[in-house]
Amino acid sequence: MTTVELPAGTPVEAPAETSTDAPSGPVDTDVLRRVLDGRFADVKEKFRAEAPNHLFSASYDLTTSEHRDVTRARLRTLAELGGHELGFSSRFGGADSPGGQVAQFEMLGFGDASLMIKSGVQWGLFGGAVQALGTERHHAELLGPLLRLELVGCFGMTESGHGSDVSSIGTTATYDPATQEFVVNTPDELSRKDYIGGAAEDAEVAVVFAQLVTGGEGRGVHAFVVPLRRDGVDLPGIWRGDDGRKMGLNGVDNGRLAFDHVRVPREALLNRYADVAEDGTYSSPIASANARFFTMLGALVKGRVSVSGGAQSQTKVALEIALRYGAERKQFKRPGGSDEVTVLDYLAHQRRLLIPLATTYALSFAQDELMGEMDDLLRVQLAGGEADSARQRAFEAHAAALKVASTWHATRTIQTCREACGGNGYLADSRLPLLKADTDVFTTFEGDNTVLLQLVAKGLLTSYAQQFSDLDTLGMARFATRDFISTYAGRSPAASLVADVVEAGRIPDDLHDRAWQIRMLSERERHVVESLAKRMRKARSKPEAERFAAIDDLQDHLLLAGRAHTDRIVAEAFAAAIARCEDPAVAALLADVCDLHVLALLEAEKGWYLEHRRMTTLRAKAITSAVNALCRKLRPSTEELLAGFGTPRHWLGSRLVG
């Protein structure tokens, strides 16, 4: 691969001298790292210190079979190392720390993503389903062996014909009272389980989601423990296939499962939320079938939190590779000079990489808020209780929003990093192609991003309807200002530290005014959701034959509402992290990074602000100038900001960095 040089005399951007206006005072990068690591910093530090180097060796040149073998071996090493058990009940070898378990999952994201996903299937999806949906009989029998890797499982939810629409899956589990067994069956090809990690080769048992039928009546989707093989041989009625070579994650043996009237005992039903008696009588503590379905899915939301964190880790690796390469690579001579210019000294290159770096910091702080909320809620579940339903719903929406933001950011940023490294970034040993291939599917599994974002928006509409459907004129006027944010939108866990920033009033001259920044994002969310609610009300008032098309016409507005909400909660989390930081130099650096993230976001969304007369053209231009100035200002702090990621150099696995 050769670099193409431009002909002599071709005009190129002449970079300004690198700004010396860096944040004042030396920055303690150990403090910065702990601030970014957040609530579960100790778990992350322990993993950095104890994880063996071979977990992070290159895998880009392996065949599918070799990669699967390596991943299996690494999974056994991980089982011996520990940490995966943190999220399980201490009664069965865990540590009652769901946040700690996800924190270790995030750390695996700095290495080969196949190991991260393989561990997530075993201890997150399979083990997590047993923990969250099962009861004592399942916990006592299964949790110990699966934590020790004596029992390898998989998670059979997605079907060839039903991905996002879980409630419509076709697999059935019909109860036979004569034998006190469930008969699990795949009625057609579209109802086969597909893309199931572990199903192709390793899994000995599956948690299978199926339509429960008892007494001739369908009871909706429930989960069952279904053995797949014994002594290495598939059991009667079990059919499995291999999805084969994939774009990435080829260390994971994704496969297909189908069931030909497979019988499992009545106790195979994971019966935390519903049960079937010996005579076939169905019972549930949740009367509504719809509520029961969403309660069951909500109990599994830890997977979305994990995917968000894993995507952020892979993004950090890509950014570190590209930024370190850009700090060394030289290209084109400065006019009047003899030396070539370091690529990262060009403003265009700074904008390409430092803005995503700032957003990665923002998402990391939002992830920390999310993990803290998850840990609080799931500890209640581990103790045998049920979390407050309103708090649980808010958490689920928060998790969906951040999963979308983190995975789309990973896809965009890793592509940018590949381009920023030129031809060298296209070579396999740069690691960037593997990062790109492995993370691309993150936007799909644990919920397709577009579908999830619509769910976030629909949740906002539900809250709007509940809070404000009966407001009088004065109430609606109050809704149009601060009350919308504090009452309707649902403060993020960071809210207590930034509650005073969303105030109507002056437009500051200083674009770095945090109150103004948050208010701009809050006002956009308020306007978008309020206008969406009005349009939705009108669409639903149409005759039934026209209603679907009318609501379908609002899809773009739904997605915009979801994005606007996510933008606000991420910015609030960053502001709260700065407020918590007790080190002045670190706080000052983070304030500049936060400014870059928010102002770059406002710049990207300036079309909306100009269209709705929330920003003048003069201010829009000033924001672009401010973003450029912040890139110049933060360029000398690149090394410190990368040190904040805390990535041991050998974990990067790239020829482009020493």
XYZ file of C-alpha atoms in Angstrom:
658
model
C 0.000 0.000 0.000
C 1.545 3.295 -1.032
C 0.780 6.855 -0.079
C -0.216 9.100 -2.981
C 1.559 12.451 -2.892
C -0.139 15.499 -4.351
C 1.619 17.309 -7.184
C 3.819 20.209 -6.260
C 1.896 23.434 -5.883
C -1.388 21.718 -4.926
C -3.015 23.888 -2.252
C -3.401 22.156 1.079
C -4.604 23.331 4.435
C -1.809 25.191 6.190
C -2.273 24.437 9.888
C -2.039 27.155 12.441
C 0.618 26.768 15.066
C -0.513 24.420 17.809
C -2.220 26.406 20.537
C -0.417 26.713 23.846
C -3.647 27.675 25.558
C -3.907 24.315 27.325
C -5.819 23.821 30.581
C -3.933 25.453 33.431
C -2.087 23.309 35.966
C -0.691 19.777 35.634
C -3.255 17.017 35.314
C -2.904 13.930 37.493
C -3.793 11.220 34.995
C -4.316 8.669 37.780
C -7.078 10.894 39.140
C -8.477 11.401 35.649
C -8.526 7.646 35.058
C -10.387 6.974 38.306
C -12.898 9.718 37.578
C -13.583 8.208 34.157
C -13.683 4.658 35.544
C -16.462 5.803 37.857
C -18.268 3.851 40.531
C -16.649 0.533 39.698
C -13.087 1.780 39.308
C -11.729 -0.859 41.711
C -13.057 -3.703 39.532
C -11.465 -2.156 36.458
C -8.122 -1.582 38.192
C -8.082 -5.178 39.422
C -8.670 -6.457 35.914
C -5.897 -4.264 34.485
C -3.506 -5.686 37.066
C -4.469 -9.358 36.860
C -5.644 -10.091 33.313
C -3.074 -12.286 31.534
C -1.533 -10.844 28.396
C -2.661 -13.678 26.134
C -6.289 -12.561 26.497
C -5.341 -9.588 24.312
C -3.229 -11.188 21.588
C -4.179 -10.632 17.943
C -6.842 -12.793 16.302
C -7.279 -11.158 12.894
C -5.400 -13.864 10.990
C -7.178 -16.917 12.450
C -9.524 -19.236 10.619
C -13.042 -19.580 12.011
C -12.169 -22.897 13.648
C -8.933 -21.552 15.128
C -10.648 -18.431 16.425
C -13.364 -20.471 18.121
C -10.742 -22.693 19.764
C -8.804 -19.672 21.017
C -11.973 -18.089 22.372
C -12.945 -21.263 24.231
C -9.516 -21.414 25.832
C -9.681 -17.756 26.809
C -13.135 -18.256 28.300
C -11.718 -20.979 30.555
C -8.953 -18.602 31.604
C -11.567 -15.979 32.379
C -13.539 -18.462 34.480
C -10.408 -19.122 36.528
C -9.587 -15.419 36.808
C -13.022 -14.553 38.201
C -15.096 -11.415 38.067
C -17.845 -12.838 35.868
C -19.602 -14.091 38.989
C -19.914 -10.648 40.566
C -23.448 -10.051 39.313
C -24.909 -13.239 40.767
C -26.322 -14.004 44.192
C -23.729 -14.573 46.905
C -25.750 -17.669 47.909
C -24.530 -19.374 44.755
C -20.956 -18.134 44.464
C -21.600 -14.579 43.291
C -20.991 -11.213 44.931
C -24.329 -9.360 44.583
C -22.686 -6.735 42.375
C -24.338 -6.505 38.952
C -22.468 -3.272 38.241
C -19.167 -4.965 38.982
C -19.948 -7.752 36.529
C -20.744 -5.271 33.753
C -17.591 -3.295 34.606
C -15.476 -6.394 33.935
C -17.409 -7.040 30.722
C -16.459 -3.506 29.628
C -12.807 -4.253 30.274
C -12.976 -7.285 28.003
C -13.935 -4.838 25.264
C -10.339 -3.601 25.155
C -9.344 -7.023 23.867
C -10.780 -9.465 21.349
C -14.513 -8.771 21.172
C -15.251 -12.443 20.526
C -14.201 -13.267 24.083
C -16.304 -10.398 25.409
C -19.395 -11.625 23.553
C -18.749 -15.291 24.333
C -18.573 -14.461 28.036
C -21.664 -12.308 27.684
C -23.616 -15.213 26.217
C -22.573 -17.592 28.991
C -22.774 -15.387 32.063
C -24.838 -12.463 30.855
C -27.586 -13.907 28.651
C -27.785 -17.575 29.667
C -26.769 -17.139 33.291
C -28.578 -13.834 33.566
C -31.841 -15.383 32.350
C -31.581 -18.218 34.859
C -30.865 -15.703 37.640
C -33.548 -13.155 36.680
C -36.374 -15.387 35.432
C -35.826 -18.550 37.463
C -36.538 -19.402 41.077
C -34.778 -21.360 43.814
C -35.023 -24.680 42.011
C -33.229 -23.298 38.962
C -30.692 -21.281 40.922
C -29.629 -24.206 43.096
C -29.255 -26.581 40.161
C -27.795 -24.367 37.457
C -26.000 -21.270 38.758
C -22.986 -22.996 40.315
C -22.177 -25.155 37.283
C -22.675 -22.370 34.748
C -20.501 -19.978 36.739
C -17.736 -22.616 36.876
C -18.175 -23.301 33.144
C -19.136 -26.884 33.904
C -22.399 -26.195 32.096
C -22.257 -24.215 28.849
C -25.466 -22.597 27.704
C -27.017 -20.295 25.138
C -29.904 -17.859 24.911
C -32.600 -18.848 22.426
C -34.763 -15.808 21.805
C -34.222 -14.447 18.278
C -35.847 -16.331 15.411
C -35.233 -16.227 11.676
C -38.583 -14.546 11.132
C -38.893 -12.618 14.385
C -36.046 -10.416 15.582
C -37.249 -7.254 17.278
C -40.845 -8.521 17.571
C -40.247 -10.957 20.429
C -43.923 -11.173 21.369
C -44.668 -12.794 17.990
C -42.066 -15.583 18.058
C -43.339 -18.869 16.652
C -41.719 -21.534 18.853
C -44.324 -23.181 21.091
C -44.200 -24.939 24.467
C -47.442 -26.841 24.983
C -48.116 -28.362 28.397
C -49.139 -32.027 28.557
C -50.778 -32.673 31.966
C -50.727 -36.443 31.380
C -46.932 -36.513 31.567
C -46.403 -33.145 33.313
C -44.115 -32.037 30.499
C -43.864 -29.158 28.075
C -43.583 -30.077 24.407
C -41.252 -27.585 22.704
C -41.752 -27.371 18.956
C -40.595 -25.339 15.953
C -43.632 -25.141 13.645
C -41.904 -23.696 10.575
C -38.579 -22.468 9.241
C -39.205 -18.844 10.231
C -39.636 -19.998 13.832
C -36.191 -21.558 14.180
C -33.872 -19.866 16.629
C -31.139 -18.049 14.722
C -27.874 -16.173 15.303
C -27.679 -17.808 18.739
C -24.205 -17.515 20.270
C -22.963 -20.948 21.349
C -25.668 -22.875 19.504
C -23.432 -24.081 16.664
C -20.974 -26.048 18.774
C -20.576 -25.420 22.487
C -23.940 -25.067 24.192
C -25.241 -28.068 26.123
C -28.448 -26.366 27.223
C -30.515 -23.386 26.097
C -32.880 -20.936 27.672
C -35.598 -21.070 25.005
C -38.277 -18.399 24.648
C -41.537 -19.864 23.393
C -45.280 -19.293 23.315
C -46.661 -21.139 26.342
C -49.868 -23.064 25.671
C -51.783 -24.773 28.478
C -55.377 -25.949 28.571
C -55.666 -25.006 24.925
C -55.021 -21.334 25.702
C -51.988 -19.284 24.669
C -50.337 -17.468 27.560
C -47.686 -15.496 25.713
C -43.909 -15.753 25.648
C -42.168 -17.554 28.518
C -38.673 -18.987 29.024
C -37.755 -22.672 29.393
C -34.535 -24.545 30.136
C -34.083 -27.050 27.309
C -31.175 -29.556 27.215
C -29.531 -29.771 23.798
C -27.052 -32.611 24.084
C -25.596 -35.191 26.425
C -22.018 -36.503 26.322
C -21.397 -34.490 23.177
C -24.357 -35.976 21.283
C -27.461 -33.970 20.344
C -30.588 -35.180 22.113
C -33.574 -36.551 20.163
C -35.631 -33.852 18.481
C -32.837 -31.266 18.587
C -31.627 -29.814 15.294
C -28.766 -27.374 15.189
C -26.999 -25.547 12.375
C -24.000 -23.279 12.033
C -24.335 -19.664 10.863
C -20.796 -19.948 9.511
C -18.314 -17.196 8.791
C -19.526 -13.718 9.761
C -18.383 -10.157 9.148
C -16.802 -10.221 12.607
C -16.888 -11.963 15.998
C -15.790 -15.229 14.403
C -14.622 -16.604 17.734
C -18.304 -16.949 18.672
C -20.066 -20.051 17.355
C -23.372 -18.536 16.306
C -25.898 -21.087 15.159
C -29.500 -22.121 14.601
C -31.769 -24.305 16.713
C -35.012 -26.080 15.952
C -37.092 -28.438 18.080
C -39.190 -31.384 16.920
C -41.661 -31.951 19.781
C -38.930 -31.992 22.418
C -40.269 -32.845 25.872
C -38.977 -31.124 28.997
C -40.285 -31.446 32.568
C -42.752 -28.976 34.057
C -39.922 -27.601 36.208
C -38.107 -26.443 33.066
C -40.306 -23.332 33.018
C -38.395 -20.355 34.470
C -41.210 -19.451 36.805
C -40.365 -16.215 38.581
C -43.274 -14.398 36.915
C -45.610 -17.267 35.985
C -46.125 -20.946 36.746
C -48.072 -23.977 35.553
C -49.446 -26.423 38.107
C -49.392 -30.190 37.648
C -52.907 -30.151 36.235
C -52.050 -27.371 33.781
C -53.513 -24.476 35.735
C -51.732 -21.244 34.857
C -50.956 -18.597 37.483
C -49.005 -15.354 37.630
C -48.556 -12.560 40.166
C -48.928 -10.145 37.228
C -52.498 -10.107 35.946
C -51.883 -8.349 32.622
C -50.274 -10.490 29.924
C -48.740 -7.389 28.369
C -47.308 -6.201 31.688
C -45.984 -9.687 32.382
C -44.207 -9.807 29.027
C -42.504 -6.453 29.512
C -41.601 -7.279 33.121
C -39.870 -10.410 31.889
C -37.945 -8.514 29.208
C -37.115 -5.738 31.662
C -35.450 -8.266 33.942
C -32.963 -8.955 31.121
C -32.043 -5.338 30.366
C -28.540 -5.759 31.804
C -27.557 -6.997 28.354
C -28.158 -3.583 26.818
C -26.067 -1.925 29.512
C -23.283 -4.398 28.772
C -23.364 -3.842 25.012
C -23.214 -0.081 25.535
C -20.132 -0.418 27.722
C -18.428 -2.912 25.418
C -18.967 -0.645 22.420
C -17.417 2.254 24.298
C -14.326 0.186 25.149
C -13.758 -0.811 21.532
C -14.230 2.839 20.539
C -11.573 3.906 23.047
C -9.113 1.446 21.528
C -9.737 2.781 18.023
C -9.381 6.390 19.142
C -6.148 5.689 20.982
C -4.664 3.957 17.952
C -5.688 6.755 15.580
C -4.701 9.620 17.881
C -1.303 8.149 18.732
C -0.670 7.464 15.069
C -1.783 10.994 14.168
C 0.567 12.455 16.775
C 3.530 10.750 15.054
C 2.588 10.724 11.379
C 3.800 13.682 9.305
C 2.433 14.910 6.002
C 3.158 18.013 3.867
C 5.555 20.831 4.636
C 4.453 24.016 6.294
C 4.753 26.972 3.881
C 8.140 28.557 4.426
C 9.383 25.637 6.510
C 11.481 22.562 5.882
C 9.885 20.027 8.220
C 6.707 18.131 7.519
C 3.705 18.829 9.715
C 2.401 16.350 12.265
C -1.012 15.236 11.048
C -2.716 15.875 14.381
C -1.673 19.535 14.186
C -4.076 20.065 11.300
C -7.405 21.460 12.439
C -9.314 19.108 10.134
C -7.646 16.107 11.767
C -8.316 17.484 15.226
C -11.999 17.878 14.408
C -12.116 14.327 13.040
C -10.716 12.763 16.193
C -10.950 15.128 19.156
C -14.694 15.660 18.817
C -15.347 11.882 18.947
C -12.894 11.699 21.845
C -14.959 14.281 23.729
C -18.176 12.406 22.976
C -16.582 9.167 24.155
C -15.847 10.849 27.479
C -19.454 12.051 27.621
C -20.845 8.589 26.920
C -18.522 7.058 29.512
C -19.939 9.292 32.225
C -23.477 8.517 31.072
C -22.619 4.803 31.187
C -21.421 5.187 34.762
C -24.732 6.798 35.755
C -26.602 3.970 34.030
C -24.550 1.260 35.741
C -25.135 2.818 39.142
C -28.879 2.819 38.544
C -28.757 -0.773 37.269
C -26.762 -1.927 40.269
C -29.276 -0.418 42.695
C -32.248 -2.006 40.933
C -30.770 -5.462 40.397
C -29.522 -5.757 43.965
C -33.178 -5.602 44.990
C -33.905 -8.444 42.588
C -30.977 -10.497 43.878
C -32.407 -10.128 47.382
C -35.689 -11.606 46.153
C -37.627 -8.362 45.857
C -39.111 -6.396 42.994
C -37.905 -2.909 42.070
C -40.244 0.053 41.969
C -42.035 -0.249 38.624
C -41.764 3.427 37.665
C -38.060 3.483 38.447
C -37.588 0.247 36.514
C -39.308 1.655 33.420
C -37.211 4.807 33.552
C -34.067 2.695 33.804
C -35.089 0.532 30.840
C -35.621 3.633 28.694
C -32.276 5.028 29.860
C -30.545 1.747 28.963
C -32.150 1.655 25.505
C -31.175 5.258 24.792
C -27.555 4.786 25.801
C -27.196 1.478 23.978
C -28.269 3.286 20.802
C -25.953 6.243 21.388
C -22.898 4.153 22.291
C -23.164 1.652 19.451
C -23.881 4.178 16.704
C -21.027 6.297 18.048
C -18.751 3.240 17.895
C -19.688 2.535 14.277
C -19.084 6.122 13.169
C -15.945 6.685 15.208
C -14.143 3.467 14.302
C -14.767 4.205 10.628
C -13.374 7.718 11.114
C -10.319 6.302 12.897
C -9.713 3.893 10.022
C -9.848 6.757 7.514
C -7.678 8.965 9.718
C -4.913 6.360 9.548
C -5.012 6.221 5.761
C -3.789 3.083 4.045
C -2.105 1.900 7.235
C -5.500 1.837 8.908
C -6.747 -0.541 6.229
C -4.118 -3.160 7.052
C -5.272 -5.956 9.333
C -2.397 -5.544 11.790
C -3.504 -1.993 12.574
C -6.428 -3.728 14.373
C -8.858 -1.124 13.059
C -10.501 -3.442 10.461
C -11.169 -6.012 13.190
C -12.611 -3.373 15.515
C -14.837 -2.193 12.677
C -16.007 -5.692 11.795
C -16.575 -6.857 15.355
C -18.580 -3.848 16.537
C -20.786 -3.366 13.494
C -23.384 -5.830 14.771
C -23.597 -4.034 18.124
C -26.157 -1.731 16.502
C -28.337 -4.794 15.898
C -28.178 -7.193 18.811
C -29.821 -6.507 22.168
C -32.310 -4.513 20.120
C -32.081 -2.895 16.698
C -31.103 0.724 17.259
C -33.873 2.263 15.189
C -36.498 0.189 16.984
C -35.014 0.987 20.397
C -34.973 4.700 19.672
C -38.646 4.553 18.772
C -39.325 2.789 22.072
C -37.502 5.571 23.915
C -39.684 8.153 22.175
C -42.873 6.225 22.879
C -41.901 6.128 26.537
C -41.537 9.898 26.479
C -44.998 10.210 24.955
C -46.453 7.968 27.637
C -44.915 10.123 30.352
C -46.207 13.223 28.613
C -49.733 11.832 28.475
C -49.662 10.728 32.107
C -48.349 13.999 33.442
C -50.034 16.603 31.299
C -53.156 15.274 29.610
C -55.445 17.173 31.993
C -53.482 20.394 32.353
C -55.242 23.689 32.035
C -53.811 26.684 30.158
C -51.641 27.742 33.104
C -50.363 24.189 33.458
C -49.358 24.045 29.821
C -47.537 27.336 30.169
C -45.558 25.913 33.065
C -44.946 22.766 31.046
C -43.299 24.883 28.363
C -40.449 25.801 30.716
C -38.678 24.123 33.588
C -41.535 21.890 34.724
C -41.233 19.885 31.530
C -37.698 18.845 32.322
C -38.120 18.220 36.029
C -41.534 16.544 35.913
C -41.982 14.988 32.508
C -38.635 14.102 31.031
C -37.435 12.361 34.148
C -34.218 13.623 35.592
C -31.232 11.421 34.974
C -29.339 10.245 38.071
C -27.107 13.282 37.528
C -30.023 15.653 37.946
C -29.408 16.735 41.519
C -26.084 18.226 40.488
C -27.362 20.102 37.456
C -30.959 20.834 38.409
C -30.489 24.580 38.364
C -29.175 24.906 34.841
C -32.462 24.618 32.959
C -33.812 28.120 33.520
C -35.416 30.401 30.996
C -33.729 33.760 30.722
C -30.658 35.383 29.382
C -28.619 34.238 26.428
C -25.029 34.446 27.634
C -22.230 35.881 25.586
C -20.055 32.995 26.731
C -20.757 29.841 24.748
C -19.040 27.885 27.497
C -21.836 28.728 29.939
C -22.965 25.278 31.072
C -26.443 26.467 32.026
C -27.034 27.783 28.521
C -25.679 24.603 26.918
C -27.963 22.315 28.921
C -30.898 24.624 28.408
C -30.416 24.493 24.630
C -30.535 20.689 24.674
C -33.477 20.642 27.085
C -35.481 23.110 25.040
C -34.935 21.080 21.881
C -36.179 17.960 23.643
C -39.197 19.802 25.057
C -40.234 21.232 21.713
C -39.729 17.996 19.783
C -41.689 15.848 22.248
C -44.506 18.346 22.709
C -44.999 18.742 18.947
C -44.791 14.953 18.515
C -47.490 14.464 21.154
C -49.807 16.841 19.319
C -49.227 15.093 15.985
C -49.663 11.662 17.581
C -52.949 12.699 19.176
C -54.197 13.856 15.778
C -53.047 10.632 14.077
C -54.799 8.450 16.621
C -58.046 10.343 16.149
C -58.272 9.238 12.524
C -60.525 6.376 11.400
C -59.024 2.972 12.095
C -58.347 2.297 8.401
C -56.150 5.408 8.177
C -54.562 5.267 11.619
C -51.583 3.016 10.907
C -50.415 5.093 7.937
C -50.877 8.316 9.913
C -48.777 7.034 12.792
C -46.192 5.579 10.416
C -45.739 9.068 8.972
C -44.427 10.151 12.396
C -41.457 7.741 12.420
C -38.887 10.440 11.678
C -40.332 12.613 14.462
C -40.184 9.683 16.901
C -36.523 9.095 16.119
C -35.718 12.787 16.530
C -37.419 12.787 19.939
C -35.368 9.789 21.036
C -32.130 11.436 19.907
C -32.959 14.743 21.558
C -33.713 13.012 24.852
C -30.477 11.011 24.696
C -28.418 14.105 23.901
C -29.716 15.809 27.025
C -29.167 12.969 29.485
C -25.619 12.371 28.191
C -24.706 16.063 28.571
C -26.211 16.136 32.057
C -24.148 13.122 33.090
C -20.975 14.870 31.926
C -21.882 18.052 33.808
C -22.547 16.025 36.952
C -19.195 14.236 36.686
C -17.400 17.577 36.529
C -19.347 18.785 39.559
C -18.265 15.679 41.507
C -14.597 16.015 40.585
C -12.561 17.401 43.486
C -9.295 17.865 41.588
C -9.276 21.410 40.089
C -6.926 20.618 37.199
C -8.821 17.486 36.199
C -12.138 19.341 36.499
C -10.819 22.156 34.300
C -9.709 19.717 31.611
C -13.023 17.878 31.753
C -14.887 21.192 31.467
C -13.117 21.878 28.167
C -13.866 18.360 26.931
C -17.521 18.782 27.883
C -17.635 22.121 26.051
C -16.255 20.467 22.931
C -18.803 17.658 23.099
C -21.829 19.914 23.623
C -20.821 22.682 21.228
C -19.972 20.178 18.492
C -23.412 18.651 19.038
C -25.087 22.063 18.783
C -23.062 22.716 15.635
C -24.232 19.423 14.130
C -27.852 20.217 15.005
C -27.739 23.892 14.048
C -30.185 23.273 11.202
C -32.898 22.473 13.730
C -32.031 25.457 15.926
C -31.987 27.856 12.992
C -35.178 26.416 11.545
C -36.972 26.884 14.859
C -35.418 30.306 15.526
C -33.628 29.129 18.666
C -30.277 30.300 17.343
C -29.141 33.214 15.199
C -26.856 32.715 12.222
C -24.256 34.805 14.048
C -24.348 32.479 17.032
C -24.178 29.419 14.778
C -20.989 30.770 13.251
C -19.639 31.591 16.713
C -20.232 27.992 17.806
C -18.140 26.691 14.904
C -15.345 29.088 15.856
C -15.586 27.921 19.470
C -15.341 24.254 18.415
C -12.231 25.038 16.391
C -10.676 26.915 19.309
C -11.402 24.027 21.693
C -9.765 21.567 19.301
C -6.651 23.749 19.294
C -6.775 24.085 23.066
C -7.143 20.359 23.725
C -4.560 19.202 21.186
C -1.688 19.462 23.743
C -3.796 17.470 26.248
C -4.329 14.493 23.938
C -1.825 12.316 25.787
C -3.467 13.052 29.135
C -6.941 12.340 27.783
C -5.800 9.004 26.366
C -4.146 8.170 29.683
C -7.571 8.652 31.207
C -8.724 5.541 29.336
C -6.199 3.528 31.356
C -5.438 1.157 28.494
C -2.201 -0.828 28.940
C -0.227 -0.301 25.750
C -0.035 -4.008 24.861
C -3.826 -4.220 24.935
C -4.003 -1.987 21.855
C -2.623 -4.758 19.650
C -1.792 -2.443 16.772
C 1.322 -2.113 14.648
C 0.611 1.614 14.397
C 1.498 2.336 18.031
C 4.652 1.406 19.869
